[in-house]
PDB file of C-alpha atoms in Angstrom:
ATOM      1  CA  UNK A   1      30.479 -81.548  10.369  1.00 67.00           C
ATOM      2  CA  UNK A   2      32.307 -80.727  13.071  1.00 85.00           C
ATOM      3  CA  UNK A   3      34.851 -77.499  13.111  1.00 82.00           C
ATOM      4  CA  UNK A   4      37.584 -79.741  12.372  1.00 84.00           C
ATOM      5  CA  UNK A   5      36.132 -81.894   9.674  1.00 85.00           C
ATOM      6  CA  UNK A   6      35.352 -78.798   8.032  1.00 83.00           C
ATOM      7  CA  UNK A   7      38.637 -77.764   7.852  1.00 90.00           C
ATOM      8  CA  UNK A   8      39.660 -80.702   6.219  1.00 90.00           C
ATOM      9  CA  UNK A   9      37.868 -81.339   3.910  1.00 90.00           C
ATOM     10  CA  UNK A  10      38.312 -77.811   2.665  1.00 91.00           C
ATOM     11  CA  UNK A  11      41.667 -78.560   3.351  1.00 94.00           C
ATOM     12  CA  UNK A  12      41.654 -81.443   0.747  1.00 95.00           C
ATOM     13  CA  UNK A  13      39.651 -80.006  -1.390  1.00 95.00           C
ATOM     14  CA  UNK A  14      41.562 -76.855  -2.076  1.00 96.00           C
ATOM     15  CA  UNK A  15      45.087 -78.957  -2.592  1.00 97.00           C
ATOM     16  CA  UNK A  16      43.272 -80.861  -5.331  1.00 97.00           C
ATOM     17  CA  UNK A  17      42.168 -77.315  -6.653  1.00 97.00           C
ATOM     18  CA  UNK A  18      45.847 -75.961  -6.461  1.00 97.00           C
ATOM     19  CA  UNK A  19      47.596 -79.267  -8.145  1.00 98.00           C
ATOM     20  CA  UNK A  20      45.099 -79.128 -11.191  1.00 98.00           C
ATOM     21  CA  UNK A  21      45.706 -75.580 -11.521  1.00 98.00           C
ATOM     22  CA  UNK A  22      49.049 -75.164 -11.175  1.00 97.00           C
ATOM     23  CA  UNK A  23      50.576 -78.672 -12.208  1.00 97.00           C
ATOM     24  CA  UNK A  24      48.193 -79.131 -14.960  1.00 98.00           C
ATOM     25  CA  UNK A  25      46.857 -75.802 -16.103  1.00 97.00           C
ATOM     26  CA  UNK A  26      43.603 -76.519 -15.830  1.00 98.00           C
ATOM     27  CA  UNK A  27      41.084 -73.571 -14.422  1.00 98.00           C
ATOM     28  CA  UNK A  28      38.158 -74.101 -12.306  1.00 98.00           C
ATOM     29  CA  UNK A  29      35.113 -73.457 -13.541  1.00 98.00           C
ATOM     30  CA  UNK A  30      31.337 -72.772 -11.152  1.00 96.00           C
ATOM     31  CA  UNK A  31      28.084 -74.532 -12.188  1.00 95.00           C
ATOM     32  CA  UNK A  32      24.872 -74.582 -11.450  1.00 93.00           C
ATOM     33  CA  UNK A  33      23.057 -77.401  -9.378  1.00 93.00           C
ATOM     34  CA  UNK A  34      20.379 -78.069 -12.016  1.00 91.00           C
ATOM     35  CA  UNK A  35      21.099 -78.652 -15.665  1.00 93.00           C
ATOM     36  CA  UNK A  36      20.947 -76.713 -18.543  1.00 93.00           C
ATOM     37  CA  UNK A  37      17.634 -77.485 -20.358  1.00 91.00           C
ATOM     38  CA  UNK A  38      18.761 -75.949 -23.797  1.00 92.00           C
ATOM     39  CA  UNK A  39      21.712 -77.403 -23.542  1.00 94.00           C
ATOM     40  CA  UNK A  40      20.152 -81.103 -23.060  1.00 93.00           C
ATOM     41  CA  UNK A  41      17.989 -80.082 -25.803  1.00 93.00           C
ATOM     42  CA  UNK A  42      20.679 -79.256 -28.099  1.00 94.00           C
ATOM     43  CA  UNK A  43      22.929 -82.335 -27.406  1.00 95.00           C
ATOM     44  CA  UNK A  44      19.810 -84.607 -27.596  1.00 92.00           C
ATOM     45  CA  UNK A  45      19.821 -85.985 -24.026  1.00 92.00           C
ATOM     46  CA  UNK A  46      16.559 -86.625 -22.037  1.00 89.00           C
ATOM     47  CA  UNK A  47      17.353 -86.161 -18.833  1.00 86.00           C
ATOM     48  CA  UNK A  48      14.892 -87.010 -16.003  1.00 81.00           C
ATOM     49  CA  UNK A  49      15.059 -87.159 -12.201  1.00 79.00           C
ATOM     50  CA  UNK A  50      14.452 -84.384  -9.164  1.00 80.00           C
ATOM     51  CA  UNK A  51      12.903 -81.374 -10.553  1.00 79.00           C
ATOM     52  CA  UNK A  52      12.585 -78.034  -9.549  1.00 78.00           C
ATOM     53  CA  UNK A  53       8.749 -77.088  -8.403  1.00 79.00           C
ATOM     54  CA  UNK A  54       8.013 -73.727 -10.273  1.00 77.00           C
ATOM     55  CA  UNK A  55      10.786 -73.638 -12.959  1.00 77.00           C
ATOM     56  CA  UNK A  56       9.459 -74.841 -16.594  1.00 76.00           C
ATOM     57  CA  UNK A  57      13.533 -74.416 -17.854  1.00 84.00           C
ATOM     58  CA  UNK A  58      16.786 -75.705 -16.069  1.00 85.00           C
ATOM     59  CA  UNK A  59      14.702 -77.473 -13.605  1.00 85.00           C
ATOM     60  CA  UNK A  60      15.898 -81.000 -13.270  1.00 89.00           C
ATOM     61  CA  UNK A  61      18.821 -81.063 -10.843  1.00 91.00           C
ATOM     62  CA  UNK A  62      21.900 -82.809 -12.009  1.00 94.00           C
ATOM     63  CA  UNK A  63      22.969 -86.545 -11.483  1.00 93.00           C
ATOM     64  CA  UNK A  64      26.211 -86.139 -13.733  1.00 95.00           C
ATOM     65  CA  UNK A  65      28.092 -83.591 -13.127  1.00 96.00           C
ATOM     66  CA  UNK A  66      30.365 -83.495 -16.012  1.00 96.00           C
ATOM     67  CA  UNK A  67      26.906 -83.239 -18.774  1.00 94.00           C
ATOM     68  CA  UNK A  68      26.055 -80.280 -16.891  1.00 95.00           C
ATOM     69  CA  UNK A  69      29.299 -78.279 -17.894  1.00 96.00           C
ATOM     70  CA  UNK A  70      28.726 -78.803 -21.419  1.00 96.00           C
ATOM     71  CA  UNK A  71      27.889 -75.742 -21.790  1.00 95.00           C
ATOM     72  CA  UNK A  72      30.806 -74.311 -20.145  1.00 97.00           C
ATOM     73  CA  UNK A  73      33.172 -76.214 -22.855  1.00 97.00           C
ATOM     74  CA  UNK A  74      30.961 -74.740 -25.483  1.00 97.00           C
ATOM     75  CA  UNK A  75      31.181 -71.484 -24.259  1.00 97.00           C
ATOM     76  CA  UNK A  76      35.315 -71.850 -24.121  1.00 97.00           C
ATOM     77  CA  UNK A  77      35.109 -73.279 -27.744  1.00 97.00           C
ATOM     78  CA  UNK A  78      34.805 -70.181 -29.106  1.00 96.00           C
ATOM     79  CA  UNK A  79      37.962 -68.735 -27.791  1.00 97.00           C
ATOM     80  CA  UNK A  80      40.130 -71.893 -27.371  1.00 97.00           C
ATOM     81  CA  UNK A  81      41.394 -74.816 -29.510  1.00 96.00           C
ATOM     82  CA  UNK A  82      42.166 -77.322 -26.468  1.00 97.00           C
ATOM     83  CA  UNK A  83      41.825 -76.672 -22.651  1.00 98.00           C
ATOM     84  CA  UNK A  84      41.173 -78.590 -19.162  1.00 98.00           C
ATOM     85  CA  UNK A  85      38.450 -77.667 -16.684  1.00 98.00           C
ATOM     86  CA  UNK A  86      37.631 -79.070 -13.052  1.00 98.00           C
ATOM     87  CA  UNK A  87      34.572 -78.292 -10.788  1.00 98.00           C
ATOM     88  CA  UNK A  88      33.861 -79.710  -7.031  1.00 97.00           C
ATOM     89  CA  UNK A  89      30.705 -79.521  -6.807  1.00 96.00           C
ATOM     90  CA  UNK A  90      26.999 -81.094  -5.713  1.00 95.00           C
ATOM     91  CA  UNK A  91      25.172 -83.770  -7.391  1.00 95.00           C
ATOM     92  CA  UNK A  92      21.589 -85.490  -6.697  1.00 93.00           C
ATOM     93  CA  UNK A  93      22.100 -88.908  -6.639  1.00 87.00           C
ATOM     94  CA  UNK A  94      18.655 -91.160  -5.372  1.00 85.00           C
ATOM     95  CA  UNK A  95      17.831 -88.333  -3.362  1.00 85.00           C
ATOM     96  CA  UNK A  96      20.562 -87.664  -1.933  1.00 90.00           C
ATOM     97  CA  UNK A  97      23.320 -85.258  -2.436  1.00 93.00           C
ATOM     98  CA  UNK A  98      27.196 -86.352  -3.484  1.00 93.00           C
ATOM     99  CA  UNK A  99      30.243 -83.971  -3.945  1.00 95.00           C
ATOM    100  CA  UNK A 100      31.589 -84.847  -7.150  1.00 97.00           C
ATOM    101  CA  UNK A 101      34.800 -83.671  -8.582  1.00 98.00           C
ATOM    102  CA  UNK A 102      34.387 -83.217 -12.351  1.00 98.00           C
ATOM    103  CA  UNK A 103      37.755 -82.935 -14.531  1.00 98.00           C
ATOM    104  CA  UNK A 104      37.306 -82.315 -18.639  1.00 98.00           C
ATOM    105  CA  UNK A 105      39.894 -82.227 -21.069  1.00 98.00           C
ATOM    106  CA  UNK A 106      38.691 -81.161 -24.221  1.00 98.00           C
ATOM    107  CA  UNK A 107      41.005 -81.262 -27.512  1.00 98.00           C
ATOM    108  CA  UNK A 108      40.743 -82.018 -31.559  1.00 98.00           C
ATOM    109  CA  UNK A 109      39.312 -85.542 -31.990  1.00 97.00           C
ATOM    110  CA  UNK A 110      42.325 -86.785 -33.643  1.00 97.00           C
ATOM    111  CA  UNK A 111      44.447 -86.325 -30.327  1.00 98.00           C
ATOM    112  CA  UNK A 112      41.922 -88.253 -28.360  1.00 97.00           C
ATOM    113  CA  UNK A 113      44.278 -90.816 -27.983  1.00 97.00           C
ATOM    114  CA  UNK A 114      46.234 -88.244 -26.050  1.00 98.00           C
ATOM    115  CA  UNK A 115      44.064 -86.941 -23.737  1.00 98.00           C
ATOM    116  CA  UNK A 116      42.373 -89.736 -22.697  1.00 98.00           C
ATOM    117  CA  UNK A 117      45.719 -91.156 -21.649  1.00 98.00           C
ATOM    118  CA  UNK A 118      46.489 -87.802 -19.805  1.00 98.00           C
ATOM    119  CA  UNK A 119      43.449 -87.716 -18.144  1.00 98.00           C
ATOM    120  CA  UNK A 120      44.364 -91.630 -16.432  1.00 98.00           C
ATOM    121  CA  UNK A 121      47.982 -89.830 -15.434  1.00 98.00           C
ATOM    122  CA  UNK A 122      46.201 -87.175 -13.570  1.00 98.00           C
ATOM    123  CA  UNK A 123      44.115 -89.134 -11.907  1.00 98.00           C
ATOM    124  CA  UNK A 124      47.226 -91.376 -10.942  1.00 98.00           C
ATOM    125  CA  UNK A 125      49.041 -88.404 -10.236  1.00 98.00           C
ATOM    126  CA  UNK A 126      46.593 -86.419  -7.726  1.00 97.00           C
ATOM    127  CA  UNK A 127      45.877 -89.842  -5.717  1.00 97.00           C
ATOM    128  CA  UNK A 128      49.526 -90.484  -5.400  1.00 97.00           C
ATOM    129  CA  UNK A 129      50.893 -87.104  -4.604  1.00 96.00           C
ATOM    130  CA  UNK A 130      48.149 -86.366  -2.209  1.00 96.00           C
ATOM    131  CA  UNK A 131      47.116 -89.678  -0.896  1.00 96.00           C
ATOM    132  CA  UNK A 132      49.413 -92.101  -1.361  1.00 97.00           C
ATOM    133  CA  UNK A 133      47.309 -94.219  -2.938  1.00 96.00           C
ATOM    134  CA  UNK A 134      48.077 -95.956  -6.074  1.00 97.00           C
ATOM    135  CA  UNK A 135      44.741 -95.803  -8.544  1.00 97.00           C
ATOM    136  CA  UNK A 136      43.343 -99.149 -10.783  1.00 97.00           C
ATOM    137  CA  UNK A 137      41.354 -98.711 -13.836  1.00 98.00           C
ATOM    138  CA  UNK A 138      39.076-101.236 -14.630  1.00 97.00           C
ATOM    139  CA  UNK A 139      36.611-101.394 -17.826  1.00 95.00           C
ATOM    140  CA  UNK A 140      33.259-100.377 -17.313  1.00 92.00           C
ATOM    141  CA  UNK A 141      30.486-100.509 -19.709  1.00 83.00           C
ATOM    142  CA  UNK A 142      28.917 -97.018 -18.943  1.00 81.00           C
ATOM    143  CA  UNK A 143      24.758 -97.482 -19.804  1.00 81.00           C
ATOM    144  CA  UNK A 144      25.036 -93.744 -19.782  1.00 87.00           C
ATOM    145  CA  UNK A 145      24.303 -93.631 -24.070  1.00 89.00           C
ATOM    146  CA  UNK A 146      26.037 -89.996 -24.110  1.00 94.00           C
ATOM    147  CA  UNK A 147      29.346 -91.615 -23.646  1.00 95.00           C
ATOM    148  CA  UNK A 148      31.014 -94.068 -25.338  1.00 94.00           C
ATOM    149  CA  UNK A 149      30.573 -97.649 -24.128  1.00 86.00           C
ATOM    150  CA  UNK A 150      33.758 -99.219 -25.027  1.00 88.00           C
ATOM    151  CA  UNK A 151      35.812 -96.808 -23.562  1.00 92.00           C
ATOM    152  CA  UNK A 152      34.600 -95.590 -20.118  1.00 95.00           C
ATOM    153  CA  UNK A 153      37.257 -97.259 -17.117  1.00 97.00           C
ATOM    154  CA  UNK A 154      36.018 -97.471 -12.931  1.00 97.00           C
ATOM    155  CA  UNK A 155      38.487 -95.716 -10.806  1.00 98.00           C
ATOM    156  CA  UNK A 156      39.467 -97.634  -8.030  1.00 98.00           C
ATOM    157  CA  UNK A 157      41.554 -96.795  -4.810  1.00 97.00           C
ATOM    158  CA  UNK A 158      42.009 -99.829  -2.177  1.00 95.00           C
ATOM    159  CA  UNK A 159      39.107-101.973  -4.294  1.00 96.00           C
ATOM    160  CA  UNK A 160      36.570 -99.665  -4.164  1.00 96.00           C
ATOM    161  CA  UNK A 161      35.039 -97.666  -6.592  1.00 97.00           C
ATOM    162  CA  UNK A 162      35.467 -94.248  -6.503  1.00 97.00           C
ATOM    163  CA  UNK A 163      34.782 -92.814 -10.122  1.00 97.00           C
ATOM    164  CA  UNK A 164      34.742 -93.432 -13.845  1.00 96.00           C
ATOM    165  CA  UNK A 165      36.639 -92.342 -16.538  1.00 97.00           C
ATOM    166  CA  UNK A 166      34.318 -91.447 -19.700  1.00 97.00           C
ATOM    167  CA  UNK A 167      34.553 -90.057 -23.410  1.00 97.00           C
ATOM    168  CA  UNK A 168      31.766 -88.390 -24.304  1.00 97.00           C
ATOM    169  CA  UNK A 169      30.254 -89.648 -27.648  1.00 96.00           C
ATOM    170  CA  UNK A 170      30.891 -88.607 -30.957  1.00 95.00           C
ATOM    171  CA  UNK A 171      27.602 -87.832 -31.809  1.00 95.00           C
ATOM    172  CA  UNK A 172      27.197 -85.465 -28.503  1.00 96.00           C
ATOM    173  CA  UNK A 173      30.481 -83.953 -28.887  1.00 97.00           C
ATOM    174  CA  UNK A 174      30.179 -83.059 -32.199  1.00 96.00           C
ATOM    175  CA  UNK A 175      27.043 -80.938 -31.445  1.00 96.00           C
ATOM    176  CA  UNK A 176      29.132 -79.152 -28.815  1.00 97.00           C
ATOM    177  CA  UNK A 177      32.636 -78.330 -31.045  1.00 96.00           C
ATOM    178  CA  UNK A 178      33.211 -80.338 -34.701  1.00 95.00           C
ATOM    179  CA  UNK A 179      35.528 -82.601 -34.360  1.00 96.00           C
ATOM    180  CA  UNK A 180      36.157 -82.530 -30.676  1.00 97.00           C
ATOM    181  CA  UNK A 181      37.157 -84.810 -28.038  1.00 98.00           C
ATOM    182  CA  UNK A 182      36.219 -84.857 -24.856  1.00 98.00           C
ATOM    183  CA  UNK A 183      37.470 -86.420 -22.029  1.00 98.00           C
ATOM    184  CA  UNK A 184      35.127 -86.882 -18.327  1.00 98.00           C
ATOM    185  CA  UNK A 185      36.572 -87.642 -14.866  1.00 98.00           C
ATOM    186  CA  UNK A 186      34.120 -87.740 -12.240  1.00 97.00           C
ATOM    187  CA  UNK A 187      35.197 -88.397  -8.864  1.00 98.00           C
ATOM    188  CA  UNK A 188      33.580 -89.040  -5.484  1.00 97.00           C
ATOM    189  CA  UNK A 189      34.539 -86.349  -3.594  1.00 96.00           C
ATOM    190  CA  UNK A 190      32.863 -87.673  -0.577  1.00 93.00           C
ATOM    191  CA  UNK A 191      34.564 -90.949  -0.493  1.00 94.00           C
ATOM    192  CA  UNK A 192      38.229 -89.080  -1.317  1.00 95.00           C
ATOM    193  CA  UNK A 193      38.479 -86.882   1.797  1.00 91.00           C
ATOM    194  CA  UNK A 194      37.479 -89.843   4.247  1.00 84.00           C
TER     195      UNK A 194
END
């Protein structure tokens, strides 16, 4: 990237940052690239793909950005009831790397209904506001098993696909926080700032 690229794209990226912050009181959380193995372990997902040479634990690098801050949300469990978190950050995608922008809402299961619908009006909202672009969701049938098939939308922008809209299953979530919701926006970061 060139000086000036650089600048805009952090440009972009910290306006999305400072609308999900401030207009929707979400806070930014800070992964790491790989997942979390106990994590995976605990949540019963058998992850596979790019591994770390000389690691035994957290060695596979992520492909979903959103599974690897479940342990974030289960850390934040423990001191709150409902709360949003977002994270730009790097995934490994058939080896090669993708910025991602991951936003989770995370509420009681009986408000799911709520949040999921939230979670399409941000997405609407931080396209519009900051592009000018007016956002489609489309069903998708996610073959991820961790989320719910039924419910998982594309994201589109000018008929092209630039995310999905997922809720994790009830079978993972509950083995994060009882009777939990959670709500998964991942975004191509790449393919917003051009």
């Amino acid at each position: 990237l060139t000086v000036v690229e650089h600048e805009n794209v952090y440009n972009q990226e910290y306006e999305v940052k400072e609308l999900l912050a401030t207009k929707f009181d979400m806070n930014e959380v800070n992964s790491y690239i790989w997942y979390d193995s106990e994590m995976l372990k605990k949540i019963g997902i058998d992850k596979s793909g790019i591994k770390l040479l000389g690691k035994s634990e957290n060695n596979i690098l992520r492909d979903d950005l959103s599974l690897s801050l479940m342990n974030i949300i289960e850390n934040n469990l423990k001191n709150y009831k409902r709360f949003g978190i977002f994270e730009i950050g790097t995934t490994i995608e058939n080896n090669s790397n993708r910025r991602k922008l991951s936003i989770i809402l995370v509420d009681d299961e009986k408000n799911i209904e709520n949040i999921y619908m939230n979670m399409k009006a941000i997405v609407k909202y931080l396209f519009k506001n900051l592009k000018n672009k007016n956002v489609t969701f489309v069903d998708n049938i996610n073959e991820r098993n961790y989320y719910e098939d039924t419910l998982g939308k594309k994201v589109i922008i000018d008929d092209d696909v630039i995310g999905e809209l997922n809720v994790l299953s009830k079978r993972v979530a509950n083995k994060i926080g009882k009777k939990k919701a959670i709500v998964c926006t991942e975004l191509d970061f790449d393919k917003y700032v051009d």
